[in-house]
Coordinates of C-alpha atoms in Angstrom, one line a residue:
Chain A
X1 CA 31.8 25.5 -108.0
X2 CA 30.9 25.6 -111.7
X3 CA 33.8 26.0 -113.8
X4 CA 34.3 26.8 -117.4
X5 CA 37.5 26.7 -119.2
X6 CA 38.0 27.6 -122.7
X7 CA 41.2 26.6 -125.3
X8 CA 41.8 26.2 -129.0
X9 CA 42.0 30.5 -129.9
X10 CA 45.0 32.0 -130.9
X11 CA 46.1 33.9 -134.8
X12 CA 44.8 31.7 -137.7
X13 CA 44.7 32.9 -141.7
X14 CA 42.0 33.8 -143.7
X15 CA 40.2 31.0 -144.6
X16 CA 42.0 28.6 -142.1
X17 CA 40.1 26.3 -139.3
X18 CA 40.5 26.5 -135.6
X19 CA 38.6 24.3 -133.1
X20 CA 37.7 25.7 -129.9
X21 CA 37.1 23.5 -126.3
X22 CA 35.7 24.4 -123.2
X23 CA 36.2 22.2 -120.5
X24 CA 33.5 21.9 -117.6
X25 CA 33.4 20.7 -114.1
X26 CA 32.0 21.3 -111.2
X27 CA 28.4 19.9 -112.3
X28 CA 26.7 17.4 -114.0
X29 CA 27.5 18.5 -117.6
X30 CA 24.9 15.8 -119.4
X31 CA 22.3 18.0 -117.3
X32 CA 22.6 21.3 -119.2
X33 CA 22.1 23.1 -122.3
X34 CA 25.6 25.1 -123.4
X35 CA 26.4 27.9 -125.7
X36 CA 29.0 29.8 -127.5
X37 CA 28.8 33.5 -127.8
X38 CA 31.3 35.6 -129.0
X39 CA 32.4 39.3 -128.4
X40 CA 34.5 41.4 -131.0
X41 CA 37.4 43.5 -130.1
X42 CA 35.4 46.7 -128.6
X43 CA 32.2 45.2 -129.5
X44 CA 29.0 43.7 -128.3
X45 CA 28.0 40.4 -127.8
X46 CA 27.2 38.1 -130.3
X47 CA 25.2 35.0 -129.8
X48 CA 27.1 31.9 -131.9
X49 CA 24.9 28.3 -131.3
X50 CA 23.8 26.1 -128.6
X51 CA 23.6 22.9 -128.1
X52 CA 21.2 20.6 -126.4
X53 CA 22.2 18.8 -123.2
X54 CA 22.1 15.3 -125.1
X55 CA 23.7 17.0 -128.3
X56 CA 20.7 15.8 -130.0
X57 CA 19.6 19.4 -130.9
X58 CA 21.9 22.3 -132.0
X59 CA 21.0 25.7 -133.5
X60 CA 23.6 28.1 -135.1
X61 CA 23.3 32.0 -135.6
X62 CA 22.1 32.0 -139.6
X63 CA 25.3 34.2 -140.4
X64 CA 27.5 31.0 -139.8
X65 CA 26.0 28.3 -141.6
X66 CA 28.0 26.2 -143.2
X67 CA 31.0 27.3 -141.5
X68 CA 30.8 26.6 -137.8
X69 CA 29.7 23.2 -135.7
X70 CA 29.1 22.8 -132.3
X71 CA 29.1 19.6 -130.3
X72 CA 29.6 17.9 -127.3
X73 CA 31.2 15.0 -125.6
X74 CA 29.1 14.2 -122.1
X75 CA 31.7 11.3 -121.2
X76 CA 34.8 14.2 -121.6
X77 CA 32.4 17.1 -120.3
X78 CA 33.5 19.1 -122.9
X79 CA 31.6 21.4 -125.4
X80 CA 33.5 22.4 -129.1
X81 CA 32.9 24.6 -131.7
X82 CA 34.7 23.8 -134.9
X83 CA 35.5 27.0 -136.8
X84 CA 36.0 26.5 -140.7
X85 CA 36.5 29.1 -143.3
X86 CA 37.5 31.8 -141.0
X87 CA 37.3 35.4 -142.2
X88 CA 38.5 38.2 -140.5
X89 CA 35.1 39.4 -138.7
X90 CA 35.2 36.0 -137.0
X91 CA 38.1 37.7 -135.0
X92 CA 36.5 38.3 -131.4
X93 CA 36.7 36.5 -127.6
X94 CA 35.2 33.5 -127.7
X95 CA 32.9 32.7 -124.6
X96 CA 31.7 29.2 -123.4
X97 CA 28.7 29.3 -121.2
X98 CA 26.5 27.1 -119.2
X99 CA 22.7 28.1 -120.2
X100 CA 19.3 27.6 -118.6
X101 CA 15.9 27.9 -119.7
X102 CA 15.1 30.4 -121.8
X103 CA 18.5 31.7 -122.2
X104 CA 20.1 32.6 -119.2
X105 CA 23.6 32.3 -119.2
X106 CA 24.5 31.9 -115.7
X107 CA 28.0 30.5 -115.6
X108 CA 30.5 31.9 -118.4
X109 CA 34.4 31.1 -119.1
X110 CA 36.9 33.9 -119.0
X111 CA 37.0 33.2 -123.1
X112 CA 39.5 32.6 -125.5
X113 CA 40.5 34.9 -128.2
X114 CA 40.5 34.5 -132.0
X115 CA 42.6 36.5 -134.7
X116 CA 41.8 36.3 -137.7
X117 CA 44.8 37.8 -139.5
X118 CA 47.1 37.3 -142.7
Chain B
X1 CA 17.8 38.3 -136.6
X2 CA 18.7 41.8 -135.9
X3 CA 20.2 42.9 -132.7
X4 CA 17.9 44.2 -130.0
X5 CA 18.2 47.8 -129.5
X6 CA 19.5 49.8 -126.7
X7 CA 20.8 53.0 -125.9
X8 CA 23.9 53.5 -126.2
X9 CA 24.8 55.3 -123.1
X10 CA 23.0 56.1 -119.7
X11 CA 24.6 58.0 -116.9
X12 CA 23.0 58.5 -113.8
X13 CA 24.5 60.4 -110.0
X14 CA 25.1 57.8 -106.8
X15 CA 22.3 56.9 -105.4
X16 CA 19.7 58.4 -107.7
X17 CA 17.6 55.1 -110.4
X18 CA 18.5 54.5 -114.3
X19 CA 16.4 52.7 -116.4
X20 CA 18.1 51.0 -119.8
X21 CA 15.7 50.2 -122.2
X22 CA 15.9 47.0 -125.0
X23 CA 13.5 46.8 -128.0
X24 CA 12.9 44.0 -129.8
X25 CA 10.1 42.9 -132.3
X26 CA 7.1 40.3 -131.6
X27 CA 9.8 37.9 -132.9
X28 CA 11.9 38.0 -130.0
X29 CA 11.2 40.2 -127.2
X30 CA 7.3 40.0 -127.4
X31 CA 6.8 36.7 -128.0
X32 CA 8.3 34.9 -124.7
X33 CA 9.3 35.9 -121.4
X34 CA 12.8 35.1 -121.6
X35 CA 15.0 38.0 -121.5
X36 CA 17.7 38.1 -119.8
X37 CA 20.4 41.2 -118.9
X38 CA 24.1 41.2 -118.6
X39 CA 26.7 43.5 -116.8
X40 CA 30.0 43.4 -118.2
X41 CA 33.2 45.4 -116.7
X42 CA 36.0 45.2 -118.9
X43 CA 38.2 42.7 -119.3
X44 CA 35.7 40.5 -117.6
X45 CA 33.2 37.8 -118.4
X46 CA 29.3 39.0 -118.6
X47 CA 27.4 38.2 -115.5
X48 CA 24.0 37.2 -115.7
X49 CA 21.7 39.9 -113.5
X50 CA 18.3 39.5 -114.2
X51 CA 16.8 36.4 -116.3
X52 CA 13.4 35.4 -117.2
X53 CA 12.4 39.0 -117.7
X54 CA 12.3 39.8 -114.0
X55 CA 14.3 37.5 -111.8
X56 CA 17.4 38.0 -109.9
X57 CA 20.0 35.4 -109.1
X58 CA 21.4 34.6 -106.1
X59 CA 23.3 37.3 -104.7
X60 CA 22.8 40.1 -107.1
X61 CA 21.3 43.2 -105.6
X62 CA 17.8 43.6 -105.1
X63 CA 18.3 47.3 -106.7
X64 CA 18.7 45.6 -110.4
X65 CA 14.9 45.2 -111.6
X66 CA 13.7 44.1 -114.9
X67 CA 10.2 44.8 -116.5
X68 CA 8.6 43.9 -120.1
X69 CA 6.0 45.9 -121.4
X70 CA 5.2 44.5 -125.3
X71 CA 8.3 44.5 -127.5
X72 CA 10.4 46.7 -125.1
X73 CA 11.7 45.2 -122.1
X74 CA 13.8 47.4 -119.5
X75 CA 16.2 47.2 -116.9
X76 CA 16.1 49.6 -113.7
X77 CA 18.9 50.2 -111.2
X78 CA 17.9 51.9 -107.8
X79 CA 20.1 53.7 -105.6
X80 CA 23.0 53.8 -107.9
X81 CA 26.4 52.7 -107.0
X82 CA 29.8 53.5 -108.5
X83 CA 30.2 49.7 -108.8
X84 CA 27.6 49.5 -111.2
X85 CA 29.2 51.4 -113.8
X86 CA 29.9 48.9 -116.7
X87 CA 28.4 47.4 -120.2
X88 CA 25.0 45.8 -120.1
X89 CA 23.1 43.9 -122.4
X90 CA 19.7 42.6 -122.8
X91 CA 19.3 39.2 -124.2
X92 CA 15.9 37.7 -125.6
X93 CA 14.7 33.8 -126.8
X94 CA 13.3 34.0 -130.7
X95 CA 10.5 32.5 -132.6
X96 CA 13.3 30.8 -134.9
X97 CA 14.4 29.1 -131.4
X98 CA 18.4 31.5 -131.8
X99 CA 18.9 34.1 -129.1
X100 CA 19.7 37.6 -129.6
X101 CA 21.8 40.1 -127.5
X102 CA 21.4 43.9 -127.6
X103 CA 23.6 46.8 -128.8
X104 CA 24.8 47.2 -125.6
X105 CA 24.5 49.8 -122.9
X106 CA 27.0 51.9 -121.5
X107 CA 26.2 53.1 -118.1
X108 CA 28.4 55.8 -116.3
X109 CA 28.0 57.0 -112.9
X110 CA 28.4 60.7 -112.5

């Protein structure tokens, strides 16, 4: 069965870095698409950046230019999102998820949560 | 890219339908056929319940319906249940290739 786990959260400084990991199994992760959305504490979801299943196309929400990166290693099947320049509005769950076309998200991780916090 | 909206709260009694509406611009919702919805208990992961504005995965209930009608796409539950009380969002493809989630929907079951 498709599994998704997510690492790398936890209480980072203002203007700190974290790097985030989501390990996959239980399919052939070269085949798919994958994305990062987020979710603030008592908020909705926020849609961060996918990548392609080669890693040869990524898009990012325009709000985090220059600040986040997402990529992939196929051989590791493992997705990342490097998080620079953290601010406190970054804090929020962090969710990997396994996407299809046209956006549907149909496997998810159970997340991994980010503090943003002096 | 704004956020799709969506009313903030529907209620509905056991067994009777609830529709949850999501509107978009020509930019997002209008220009493709790929919205999705989410249900979200809390303290859980979304699950995906309709995709492609009308499809249902495997094993989600054949009372969850989507429709799309211009910029506004909507989500309809039939024959309510208690276990479908929980957060749902909309989701929608753009024409700047990004994705964009609803406000979010809070639907109670009386």
């Amino acid at each position: 069965q498709v599994q998704l786990v997510e690492s790398g959260g936890g209480l980072v400084k203002p203007g700190g870095s974290l790097r985030l990991s989501c390990a996959a199994s239980g399919f052939t992760f070269s085949d798919y698409y994958m994305t990062w959305i987020r979710q603030a504490p008592g908020k909705g979801l926020e849609w961060v950046s996918y990548i392609s299943n080669s890693g040869g196309t990524t898009k990012l929400a325009d709000s985090l230019k220059g600040r986040f990166a997402i990529s992939r290693d196929n051989a590791k099947n493992s997705l990342y999102l490097q998080m620079n320049s953290l601010r406190a509005e970054d804090t929020a769950v962090y969710y990997c998820t396994r996407t299809l076309n046209g956006g549907n998200y149909d496997s998810w991780g159970q997340g991994t949560l980010v503090t943003v916090s002096s | 890219q704004s956020a799709l909206t969506q009313p903030a709260s529907v209620s509905g009694s056991p067994g009777q339908s609830i529709t949850v509406s999501c509107t978009g611009t020509s930019s997002d919702v209008g220009a493709y056929n790929y919205v999705s919805w989410y249900q979200q208990h809390p303290g859980k992961a979304p699950k995906v319940m309709i995709y492609e504005v009308s499809n249902r995965p495997s094993g989600v209930p054949d009372r969850f319906s989507g429709s799309k009608s211009g910029d506004t796409a909507s989500l309809t539950i039939s024959g309510l249940q208690a276990e479908d009380e929980a957060d749902y969002y909309c989701s929608s493809y753009t024409t700047s290739s990004t994705h964009v989630f609803g406000t979010g929907t809070k639907v109670t079951v009386l």
